[in-house]
Short mmCIF file of C-alpha atoms in Angstrom, two decimals:
data_model
loop_
_atom_site.label_atom_id
_atom_site.label_comp_id
_atom_site.label_asym_id
_atom_site.label_seq_id
_atom_site.Cartn_x
_atom_site.Cartn_y
_atom_site.Cartn_z
CA MET A 1 1.38 243.23 110.43
CA GLU A 2 3.36 240.00 110.02
CA ALA A 3 6.49 241.72 111.32
CA ASN A 4 4.66 242.79 114.46
CA ASN A 5 3.45 239.23 115.05
CA ARG A 6 7.00 237.92 114.72
CA ASP A 7 8.18 240.45 117.29
CA GLN A 8 5.58 239.21 119.74
CA ILE A 9 6.57 235.54 119.36
CA VAL A 10 9.32 234.56 121.80
CA ASP A 11 11.09 231.36 122.70
CA VAL A 12 9.91 228.93 125.36
CA GLY A 13 12.79 229.83 127.66
CA SER A 14 11.44 233.34 128.18
CA VAL A 15 8.04 231.93 129.10
CA VAL A 16 9.63 229.56 131.62
CA GLU A 17 11.59 232.44 133.17
CA ALA A 18 8.38 234.47 133.47
CA VAL A 19 6.55 231.59 135.11
CA SER A 20 9.43 230.98 137.52
CA ALA A 21 9.64 234.64 138.49
CA GLU A 22 7.83 236.04 141.48
CA ALA A 23 6.76 239.20 139.65
CA GLY A 24 3.16 240.14 140.23
CA ASP A 25 2.19 241.26 136.70
CA ALA A 26 3.63 238.85 134.14
CA PRO A 27 3.24 239.87 130.48
CA LEU A 28 1.44 237.84 127.82
CA TYR A 29 3.79 235.57 125.86
CA ALA A 30 3.22 233.85 122.52
CA ILE A 31 5.08 231.00 120.86
CA GLU A 32 4.66 229.17 117.58
CA SER A 33 3.30 225.66 117.98
CA LEU A 34 2.04 222.89 115.71
CA CYS A 35 -1.68 222.55 115.02
CA MET A 36 -2.69 218.92 115.43
CA ARG A 37 -5.59 219.27 112.97
CA CYS A 38 -4.00 220.81 109.85
CA HIS A 39 -0.30 220.38 110.86
CA GLN A 40 0.40 224.05 110.15
CA ASN A 41 1.96 226.45 112.65
CA GLY A 42 -0.41 228.21 114.99
CA THR A 43 0.15 230.44 118.04
CA THR A 44 -0.06 229.52 121.71
CA ARG A 45 -0.36 232.38 124.17
CA PHE A 46 0.68 232.04 127.81
CA LEU A 47 -0.36 234.18 130.74
CA PHE A 48 0.99 233.58 134.23
CA THR A 49 -1.50 235.02 136.67
CA SER A 50 -2.93 234.57 140.15
CA ILE A 51 -6.61 233.99 140.88
CA PRO A 52 -7.41 236.31 143.80
CA ASN A 53 -7.57 234.38 147.07
CA PHE A 54 -6.83 231.09 145.30
CA ARG A 55 -3.38 230.39 143.84
CA LYS A 56 -1.09 230.96 140.86
CA ILE A 57 -2.06 229.43 137.54
CA LEU A 58 -0.76 229.34 133.97
CA LEU A 59 -3.35 230.07 131.27
CA SER A 60 -2.58 228.84 127.75
CA ALA A 61 -4.67 229.44 124.62
CA PHE A 62 -3.94 228.00 121.16
CA GLU A 63 -5.30 229.36 117.89
CA CYS A 64 -4.60 228.26 114.32
CA PRO A 65 -5.21 230.88 111.61
CA HIS A 66 -5.23 228.21 108.88
CA CYS A 67 -8.03 225.90 110.01
CA GLY A 68 -9.56 227.85 112.90
CA GLU A 69 -8.69 225.27 115.58
CA ARG A 70 -8.82 226.75 119.10
CA ASN A 71 -8.38 225.37 122.62
CA ASN A 72 -7.36 226.58 126.05
CA GLU A 73 -6.03 225.03 129.24
CA VAL A 74 -5.32 225.85 132.88
CA GLN A 75 -2.18 224.53 134.57
CA PHE A 76 -1.14 225.10 138.16
CA ALA A 77 2.16 226.86 138.61
CA GLY A 78 2.28 226.08 142.32
CA GLU A 79 2.93 222.86 144.18
CA ILE A 80 0.74 219.83 144.81
CA GLN A 81 -1.18 220.39 148.05
CA PRO A 82 -0.39 218.28 151.14
CA ARG A 83 -3.82 216.62 150.99
CA GLY A 84 -6.50 215.89 148.42
CA CYS A 85 -9.83 217.73 148.37
CA CYS A 86 -13.40 216.79 147.57
CA TYR A 87 -16.03 219.48 146.89
CA SER A 88 -19.70 218.47 146.92
CA LEU A 89 -22.31 220.99 145.73
CA GLU A 90 -26.02 220.25 146.22
CA ILE A 91 -27.96 221.88 143.34
CA PRO A 92 -31.77 221.88 143.73
CA ALA A 93 -34.11 222.13 140.72
CA GLY A 94 -34.83 225.65 139.52
CA GLU A 95 -31.74 227.25 141.14
CA GLN A 96 -30.24 228.76 138.01
CA LYS A 97 -27.82 230.93 140.01
CA MET A 98 -25.99 227.83 141.25
CA PHE A 99 -24.82 227.14 137.69
CA ASN A 100 -22.91 230.43 137.55
CA ARG A 101 -20.43 229.35 140.24
CA GLN A 102 -16.93 229.30 138.89
CA VAL A 103 -15.05 226.01 139.00
CA VAL A 104 -11.32 225.38 138.81
CA LYS A 105 -10.66 221.82 137.63
CA SER A 106 -7.09 220.58 137.65
CA GLU A 107 -5.80 217.90 135.30
CA SER A 108 -5.96 215.29 138.10
CA ALA A 109 -9.58 215.95 139.18
CA THR A 110 -12.58 213.69 138.65
CA ILE A 111 -16.10 215.11 138.29
CA LYS A 112 -19.06 212.99 139.43
CA ILE A 113 -22.85 213.22 139.40
CA PRO A 114 -24.06 210.30 141.56
CA GLU A 115 -27.74 210.68 140.57
CA LEU A 116 -26.84 209.96 136.93
CA GLU A 117 -24.02 207.52 137.74
CA PHE A 118 -21.95 209.86 135.58
CA GLU A 119 -18.21 210.39 135.97
CA ILE A 120 -15.73 212.52 134.02
CA PRO A 121 -12.26 210.99 134.55
CA PRO A 122 -9.17 213.22 134.72
CA GLU A 123 -8.02 212.31 131.20
CA ALA A 124 -11.40 213.21 129.62
CA GLN A 125 -11.20 216.94 130.40
CA ARG A 126 -7.93 218.71 130.98
CA GLY A 127 -7.38 221.53 133.46
CA SER A 128 -9.99 224.23 132.96
CA LEU A 129 -11.45 227.40 134.45
CA SER A 130 -15.20 227.33 133.85
CA THR A 131 -18.59 227.28 135.59
CA VAL A 132 -20.80 224.40 136.70
CA GLU A 133 -23.00 224.97 133.64
CA GLY A 134 -19.98 225.20 131.33
CA ILE A 135 -18.55 221.87 132.50
CA LEU A 136 -21.88 220.07 132.08
CA MET A 137 -22.59 221.54 128.65
CA ARG A 138 -19.06 220.72 127.50
CA ALA A 139 -19.51 217.11 128.62
CA ALA A 140 -22.84 216.90 126.79
CA ASP A 141 -21.37 218.40 123.60
CA GLU A 142 -18.42 215.99 123.65
CA LEU A 143 -20.75 213.00 124.04
CA GLN A 144 -22.98 214.33 121.26
CA ALA A 145 -20.09 214.90 118.86
CA LEU A 146 -19.49 211.21 118.05
CA GLN A 147 -23.10 210.03 118.07
CA GLU A 148 -23.33 209.68 114.28
CA GLU A 149 -20.32 207.36 114.20
CA ARG A 150 -21.70 205.36 117.12
CA ARG A 151 -25.02 204.80 115.34
CA LYS A 152 -23.17 203.12 112.51
CA VAL A 153 -21.04 200.88 114.71
CA ALA A 154 -23.14 200.31 117.86
CA PRO A 155 -26.71 201.66 117.49
CA GLU A 156 -27.78 200.33 120.92
CA THR A 157 -24.96 202.26 122.62
CA ALA A 158 -25.90 205.40 120.69
CA ASP A 159 -29.55 205.11 121.80
CA ALA A 160 -28.49 204.66 125.43
CA ILE A 161 -26.28 207.76 125.19
CA ASP A 162 -29.19 209.73 123.67
CA GLN A 163 -31.33 208.86 126.69
CA PHE A 164 -28.51 209.81 129.01
CA LEU A 165 -27.97 213.14 127.23
CA VAL A 166 -31.60 214.06 127.89
CA LYS A 167 -31.01 213.57 131.63
CA LEU A 168 -27.66 215.41 131.54
CA ARG A 169 -29.10 218.42 129.70
CA ALA A 170 -32.02 218.45 132.17
CA CYS A 171 -29.47 218.82 134.97
CA ALA A 172 -27.57 221.49 133.02
CA THR A 173 -30.74 223.55 132.59
CA ALA A 174 -31.83 223.24 136.26
CA GLU A 175 -34.84 221.06 135.44
CA SER A 176 -33.82 218.42 137.97
CA SER A 177 -31.82 218.43 141.20
CA PHE A 178 -28.43 216.73 141.45
CA THR A 179 -25.10 216.71 143.30
CA PHE A 180 -22.00 218.09 141.58
CA ILE A 181 -18.83 216.54 143.01
CA ILE A 182 -15.24 217.34 142.12
CA ASP A 183 -12.60 215.06 143.66
CA ASP A 184 -8.96 216.07 143.25
CA PRO A 185 -6.11 214.07 144.87
CA ALA A 186 -3.73 216.97 144.13
CA GLY A 187 -5.90 219.41 146.12
CA ASN A 188 -5.78 222.06 143.37
CA SER A 189 -9.45 222.13 142.33
CA TYR A 190 -12.03 224.55 143.64
CA ILE A 191 -15.73 225.52 143.57
CA GLU A 192 -16.66 229.13 144.26
CA ASN A 193 -18.33 229.99 147.55
CA PRO A 194 -20.37 233.19 146.99
CA PHE A 195 -20.99 233.50 150.74
CA ALA A 196 -17.28 233.60 151.61
CA PRO A 197 -15.91 233.97 154.22
CA SER A 198 -19.05 232.46 155.80
CA SER A 199 -19.85 228.81 155.20
CA ASP A 200 -22.05 227.75 152.29
CA PRO A 201 -24.98 225.47 153.27
CA SER A 202 -25.00 223.90 149.80
CA LEU A 203 -21.25 223.28 149.58
CA THR A 204 -19.37 220.60 151.50
CA ILE A 205 -15.56 220.52 151.53
CA LYS A 206 -13.54 217.53 152.69
CA PHE A 207 -9.78 217.07 152.82
CA TYR A 208 -8.27 213.60 152.86
CA GLU A 209 -4.98 211.74 152.85
CA ARG A 210 -4.04 210.34 149.46
CA THR A 211 -3.92 206.58 148.93
CA PRO A 212 -0.74 204.93 147.52
CA GLU A 213 -2.52 204.58 144.16
CA GLN A 214 -3.32 208.29 144.06
CA GLN A 215 0.26 209.11 145.06
CA ALA A 216 1.48 207.00 142.12
CA LEU A 217 -0.85 208.83 139.69
CA LEU A 218 0.61 212.14 140.87
CA GLY A 219 4.16 210.93 140.22
CA TYR A 220 5.20 209.92 143.74
CA SER A 221 5.55 206.19 143.09
CA ALA A 222 9.36 206.15 142.92
CA GLN A 223 9.61 208.27 146.07
CA ASN A 224 7.27 205.97 148.03
CA GLU A 225 9.06 202.83 146.86
CA GLY A 226 12.40 204.21 147.99
CA THR A 227 11.04 205.11 151.40
CA ARG A 228 9.41 201.69 151.76
CA ASP A 229 12.68 199.91 150.94
CA GLU A 230 14.47 201.92 153.62
CA VAL A 231 11.84 201.04 156.21
CA LEU A 232 12.04 197.33 155.35
CA GLU A 233 15.80 197.41 155.85
CA SER A 234 15.37 198.64 159.42
CA GLY A 235 18.03 196.28 160.76
CA GLU A 236 20.67 197.62 158.39
CA ALA A 237 19.51 201.16 159.03
CA ALA A 238 19.97 200.74 162.77
CA ALA A 239 23.44 199.26 162.24
CA SER A 240 24.50 202.11 159.97
CA GLY A 241 23.23 204.77 162.36
CA ARG A 242 20.18 205.87 160.34
CA THR A 243 17.92 205.25 163.33
CA ARG A 244 19.33 206.74 166.49
CA ARG A 245 18.18 207.48 170.00
CA GLN A 246 19.36 210.65 171.61
CA PRO A 247 19.47 210.92 175.43
CA HIS A 248 16.83 212.72 177.44
CA GLY A 249 17.09 216.50 177.27
CA SER A 250 19.55 216.70 174.36
CA VAL A 251 16.95 218.27 172.08
CA GLY A 252 13.77 218.98 174.04
CA ALA A 253 15.54 220.72 176.94
CA ALA A 254 18.10 222.66 174.92
CA ALA A 255 16.43 225.94 175.90
CA GLY A 256 16.52 224.84 179.54
CA GLN A 257 20.24 224.06 179.42
CA ARG A 258 20.90 227.48 177.91
CA ALA A 259 18.81 229.18 180.60
CA ILE A 260 20.66 227.31 183.38
CA ALA A 261 24.02 228.36 181.93
CA GLN A 262 22.85 232.00 181.96
CA SER A 263 21.39 231.67 185.50
CA ASN A 264 18.06 233.11 184.42
CA SER A 265 15.46 231.68 186.81
CA ALA A 266 12.45 232.97 184.86
CA GLU A 267 13.66 231.37 181.63
CA ILE A 268 14.50 228.16 183.50
CA ALA A 269 10.94 227.87 184.75
CA ASP A 270 9.55 228.73 181.31
CA ALA A 271 11.72 226.28 179.40
CA LEU A 272 11.74 223.34 181.80
CA PHE A 273 8.37 223.34 183.50
CA ARG A 274 5.96 224.70 180.93
CA TYR A 275 5.77 221.36 179.15
CA SER A 276 7.62 218.16 179.95
CA ALA A 277 10.78 217.50 177.94
CA PRO A 278 10.91 214.43 175.65
CA GLU A 279 12.18 211.22 177.22
CA GLU A 280 13.93 210.31 173.96
CA VAL A 281 14.23 211.62 170.42
CA MET A 282 14.00 209.12 167.56
CA THR A 283 15.71 209.90 164.27
CA PHE A 284 14.77 207.91 161.17
CA PRO A 285 15.34 208.33 157.40
CA SER A 286 12.70 209.90 155.19
CA THR A 287 12.33 211.62 151.84
CA CYS A 288 11.89 215.36 151.27
CA GLY A 289 8.42 216.11 149.95
CA THR A 290 9.74 218.98 147.83
CA CYS A 291 12.93 217.76 146.13
CA THR A 292 12.65 213.98 146.96
CA ALA A 293 16.18 213.99 148.42
CA LYS A 294 16.95 211.82 151.46
CA CYS A 295 16.62 213.63 154.76
CA GLU A 296 16.01 212.91 158.44
CA THR A 297 12.87 213.13 160.53
CA ARG A 298 13.05 213.57 164.30
CA MET A 299 10.22 212.38 166.50
CA PHE A 300 9.54 212.40 170.21
CA VAL A 301 6.58 211.81 172.51
CA THR A 302 5.71 214.35 175.19
CA ASN A 303 2.85 215.12 177.53
CA ILE A 304 1.10 218.50 177.59
CA PRO A 305 -0.49 219.35 180.97
CA TYR A 306 -4.32 219.50 180.95
CA PHE A 307 -4.22 217.96 177.47
CA GLN A 308 -2.81 214.56 176.50
CA GLU A 309 0.21 212.73 175.16
CA VAL A 310 1.28 213.95 171.72
CA ILE A 311 3.85 213.02 169.09
CA VAL A 312 5.98 215.83 167.68
CA MET A 313 7.68 215.26 164.30
CA ALA A 314 10.07 217.59 162.49
CA SER A 315 11.86 217.19 159.15
CA THR A 316 14.64 219.25 157.58
CA CYS A 317 16.20 218.90 154.15
CA ASP A 318 19.82 219.98 153.69
CA ALA A 319 19.48 219.84 149.91
CA CYS A 320 16.71 222.40 149.36
CA GLY A 321 16.21 223.86 152.85
CA TYR A 322 12.62 222.63 153.19
CA ARG A 323 11.42 222.40 156.80
CA ASN A 324 8.24 220.83 158.11
CA SER A 325 6.83 220.09 161.55
CA GLU A 326 3.62 218.47 162.66
CA LEU A 327 1.96 217.33 165.83
CA LYS A 328 -0.03 214.09 166.03
CA PRO A 329 -2.20 212.90 168.91
CA GLY A 330 -1.00 209.94 170.93
CA GLY A 331 -2.96 207.25 172.73
CA ARG A 332 -6.42 205.96 171.93
CA ILE A 333 -9.24 207.76 170.14
CA PRO A 334 -11.30 209.74 172.69
CA GLU A 335 -14.87 208.57 173.24
CA LYS A 336 -16.26 212.11 173.02
CA GLY A 337 -15.61 215.23 170.99
CA LYS A 338 -14.52 218.50 172.59
CA LYS A 339 -15.56 222.11 172.10
CA ILE A 340 -13.18 224.77 173.39
CA THR A 341 -14.42 228.34 173.89
CA LEU A 342 -12.02 231.19 174.67
CA TYR A 343 -13.21 234.70 175.49
CA VAL A 344 -10.39 236.98 174.26
CA LYS A 345 -10.24 240.21 176.29
CA ASN A 346 -6.64 241.37 176.71
CA ILE A 347 -3.20 241.22 175.11
CA LYS A 348 -2.16 238.21 177.20
CA ASP A 349 -4.93 236.15 175.65
CA LEU A 350 -3.32 236.59 172.24
CA SER A 351 -0.20 234.84 173.58
CA ARG A 352 -2.01 231.69 174.69
CA ASP A 353 -0.70 228.51 173.11
CA VAL A 354 -3.09 226.86 170.68
CA ILE A 355 -3.00 223.35 169.26
CA LYS A 356 -5.43 222.98 166.35
CA SER A 357 -5.66 219.49 164.92
CA ASP A 358 -6.62 218.80 161.32
CA THR A 359 -10.06 217.60 162.47
CA ALA A 360 -10.96 220.84 164.27
CA SER A 361 -13.20 223.59 162.96
CA VAL A 362 -12.62 227.24 163.90
CA GLN A 363 -15.37 229.76 164.61
CA VAL A 364 -15.45 233.45 165.49
CA PRO A 365 -19.17 234.26 166.07
CA GLU A 366 -18.63 238.03 166.10
CA LEU A 367 -17.50 237.85 162.45
CA ASP A 368 -19.80 234.99 161.35
CA LEU A 369 -16.57 233.24 160.47
CA GLU A 370 -16.46 229.45 160.31
CA LEU A 371 -13.65 227.32 158.91
CA ALA A 372 -14.54 223.68 158.31
CA SER A 373 -12.44 220.87 159.74
CA GLY A 374 -9.38 220.22 157.61
CA THR A 375 -8.89 223.85 156.64
CA MET A 376 -5.26 224.89 157.22
CA GLY A 377 -4.45 221.39 158.55
CA GLY A 378 -2.90 220.95 162.00
CA LEU A 379 -1.22 223.92 163.70
CA VAL A 380 0.79 224.57 166.84
CA THR A 381 0.71 228.31 167.34
CA THR A 382 -0.79 231.07 169.51
CA VAL A 383 -4.16 232.81 169.36
CA GLU A 384 -2.54 235.70 167.52
CA GLY A 385 -0.76 233.33 165.15
CA LEU A 386 -4.01 231.46 164.46
CA ILE A 387 -5.88 234.62 163.46
CA THR A 388 -2.94 235.70 161.30
CA GLN A 389 -2.87 232.33 159.57
CA ILE A 390 -6.63 232.47 159.03
CA SER A 391 -6.25 235.85 157.36
CA GLU A 392 -3.57 234.45 155.06
CA SER A 393 -5.42 231.18 154.50
CA LEU A 394 -8.60 232.91 153.37
CA LYS A 395 -6.64 234.25 150.43
CA ASN A 396 -5.94 230.66 149.37
CA VAL A 397 -9.13 228.76 150.21
CA HIS A 398 -11.77 231.35 149.20
CA GLY A 399 -11.26 232.16 145.54
CA PHE A 400 -12.84 234.70 143.20
CA SER A 401 -13.53 237.15 146.00
CA LEU A 402 -11.74 240.12 144.45
CA GLY A 403 -11.89 239.29 140.75
CA ASP A 404 -12.52 241.85 137.99
CA SER A 405 -16.12 240.62 137.54
CA LEU A 406 -17.05 241.05 141.21
CA ASP A 407 -19.74 243.69 141.79
CA GLU A 408 -18.98 246.61 144.06
CA HIS A 409 -21.29 245.45 146.86
CA LYS A 410 -19.57 242.07 147.25
CA ARG A 411 -16.14 243.70 146.95
CA SER A 412 -16.85 246.18 149.74
CA LYS A 413 -18.35 243.38 151.87
CA TRP A 414 -15.19 241.31 151.52
CA LEU A 415 -12.86 244.24 152.22
CA ASP A 416 -14.94 245.14 155.29
CA PHE A 417 -14.60 241.57 156.57
CA GLN A 418 -10.83 241.65 156.13
CA ALA A 419 -10.67 244.91 158.08
CA ARG A 420 -12.80 243.45 160.89
CA LEU A 421 -10.60 240.35 160.98
CA ASN A 422 -7.49 242.48 161.41
CA LYS A 423 -9.21 244.41 164.23
CA LEU A 424 -9.40 241.22 166.29
CA LEU A 425 -5.67 241.52 166.97
CA SER A 426 -5.97 245.14 168.06
CA LEU A 427 -8.52 244.08 170.75
CA GLU A 428 -10.77 247.08 170.18
CA GLU A 429 -13.59 244.79 171.33
CA ALA A 430 -13.64 241.44 173.10
CA TRP A 431 -14.32 238.45 170.86
CA THR A 432 -14.80 234.69 171.09
CA LEU A 433 -12.66 231.91 169.62
CA ILE A 434 -14.27 228.46 169.33
CA LEU A 435 -12.42 225.25 168.42
CA ASP A 436 -14.76 222.32 167.79
CA ASP A 437 -12.85 219.05 167.45
CA ALA A 438 -14.71 215.76 167.02
CA LEU A 439 -11.57 213.84 168.05
CA ALA A 440 -10.77 216.12 171.02
CA ASN A 441 -7.21 216.60 169.79
CA SER A 442 -7.16 220.41 170.04
CA PHE A 443 -6.08 222.53 172.99
CA VAL A 444 -5.90 226.11 174.26
CA ALA A 445 -3.51 226.77 177.14
CA PRO A 446 -5.02 228.19 180.35
CA ALA A 447 -3.76 231.46 181.81
CA THR A 448 -3.82 230.11 185.37
CA ASP A 449 -2.11 227.22 187.13
CA ASP A 450 -5.46 225.54 187.73
CA LEU A 451 -7.71 225.09 184.73
CA LYS A 452 -10.83 225.69 186.84
CA ASP A 453 -9.62 229.19 187.80
CA ASP A 454 -9.55 230.39 184.17
CA ASN A 455 -12.95 232.03 183.73
CA GLN A 456 -12.32 232.94 180.08
CA LEU A 457 -11.70 229.38 178.95
CA THR A 458 -14.25 226.57 178.87
CA PHE A 459 -14.02 222.96 177.70
CA GLU A 460 -17.20 221.15 176.72
CA GLU A 461 -17.37 217.45 175.85
CA TYR A 462 -20.14 216.04 173.65
CA GLU A 463 -21.22 212.81 172.04
CA ARG A 464 -20.24 212.52 168.39
CA SER A 465 -23.05 212.04 165.88
CA TRP A 466 -23.21 209.06 163.53
CA GLU A 467 -22.31 211.35 160.61
CA GLN A 468 -19.18 212.59 162.42
CA ASN A 469 -18.09 209.02 163.20
CA GLU A 470 -18.72 208.07 159.58
CA GLU A 471 -16.61 210.97 158.31
CA LEU A 472 -13.79 209.97 160.66
CA GLY A 473 -14.04 206.30 159.66
CA LEU A 474 -14.93 205.16 163.18
CA ASN A 475 -18.13 203.34 162.22
CA ASP A 476 -16.15 200.79 160.21
CA ILE A 477 -13.68 199.93 162.98
CA ASP A 478 -14.06 196.32 164.17
CA THR A 479 -12.04 195.41 167.26
CA SER A 480 -13.83 192.16 168.08
CA SER A 481 -10.83 189.99 167.17
CA ALA A 482 -8.46 192.08 169.29
CA ASP A 483 -10.94 192.12 172.19
CA ALA A 484 -11.31 188.32 172.05
CA ALA A 485 -7.53 187.85 172.03
CA TYR A 486 -7.16 190.28 174.93
CA GLU A 487 -9.83 188.51 176.99
CA SER A 488 -8.35 185.07 176.31
CA THR A 489 -4.91 186.29 177.41
CA ASN A 490 -6.32 187.69 180.67
CA THR A 491 -8.24 184.46 181.33
CA SER A 492 -5.13 182.31 180.86
CA LYS A 493 -3.15 184.53 183.24
CA ILE A 494 -5.83 184.20 185.95
CA GLU A 495 -5.89 180.40 185.62
#
């Protein structure tokens, strides 16, 4: 028996190779490791696996045969996500089913219950794969574990914790309603949505840009400091050629120049007159988000007909080959939101250009499909490309939809939805695509020269609600000082 156990134990290098590999079914590995309780050798088992429709993770479980110590941990084998995420789950009293939702908590996530003023910091609980009930009961057990020692040292603190534990266990047994929040700057945490791919009325998902402090906690402090130093030395950068201006047409009209050389009139019209070419292309130094090597980012401002002025940015890294492009809105914040409705009927509609900003939600009423704002970020694609990306994105943002514990009814429901989603591209039936953008930064290209002549495409403006302005941070904007300065300048010019 001991000989068989020795054969199963391998070195760490083999485990690292298995984790780095792209193989679908990685075997279970075991290595000898030190038990921190009895200081004897125990066994840690590693399994590299992928949660269906979520992402790749590394499961590790330690067990000591000498003292019985056991623990397990979840680590993410993938990359840190571009933005942080915040999941908020409203749990009413008596809803015991809500506690069975599976929760992925990364090592950088914070769990909060505002009603109890309770917070579990990232260092208190390591990465775990559990349920809402499991996380709450684990927190209660860990607080209870040291109560006897607290009574000896600080009896008042122990009594206060006893009163708090009564409230926490009441929440964990569905006796009182509360809000379960998991906030992860790395974007790798998750709460199960049993209604996927439809939206969950009890679950709110928000994506946000990380603050410099959160970037530092994730290990990006050195990268940010280096970039900041380069920006501060803008004068030297300009002198050394780090910031350059390229003449009009050298990048944006490259396709047009090629078409002119080949005397292809159709391509000339397509390349030169579809959208206006950039007046100038700015090149400035930046840092690769994957390997942290120095690279260049190119930026230019252009105007899209029937839309608005936009800023196009593209980065390439010669060291690792990473490429990234994004489109940002230019000009002021629109006063109204915009809802775009496209009735997709024929193959040409699939080729329409689509700009989806990171504040836009996507809906397909025929499938009861709704993606909240922030899902998939900003995209510049076509209608066909958008549906394809939605199909791929659902595998990442809606987890636990094809797991081993899923009952047959839910499994068949999910597979049926995937089949119906793929049928959208075959145009067996007409369907509707809706982009709802509170900042009016999204766009669908018309099929006619005049926007009014396109009967399949409608644009509807609406007044944003207070909640939408609050989510976008517009309620806190104070421009009184700038307005006063602007008015005083105009007054002095008139005098």
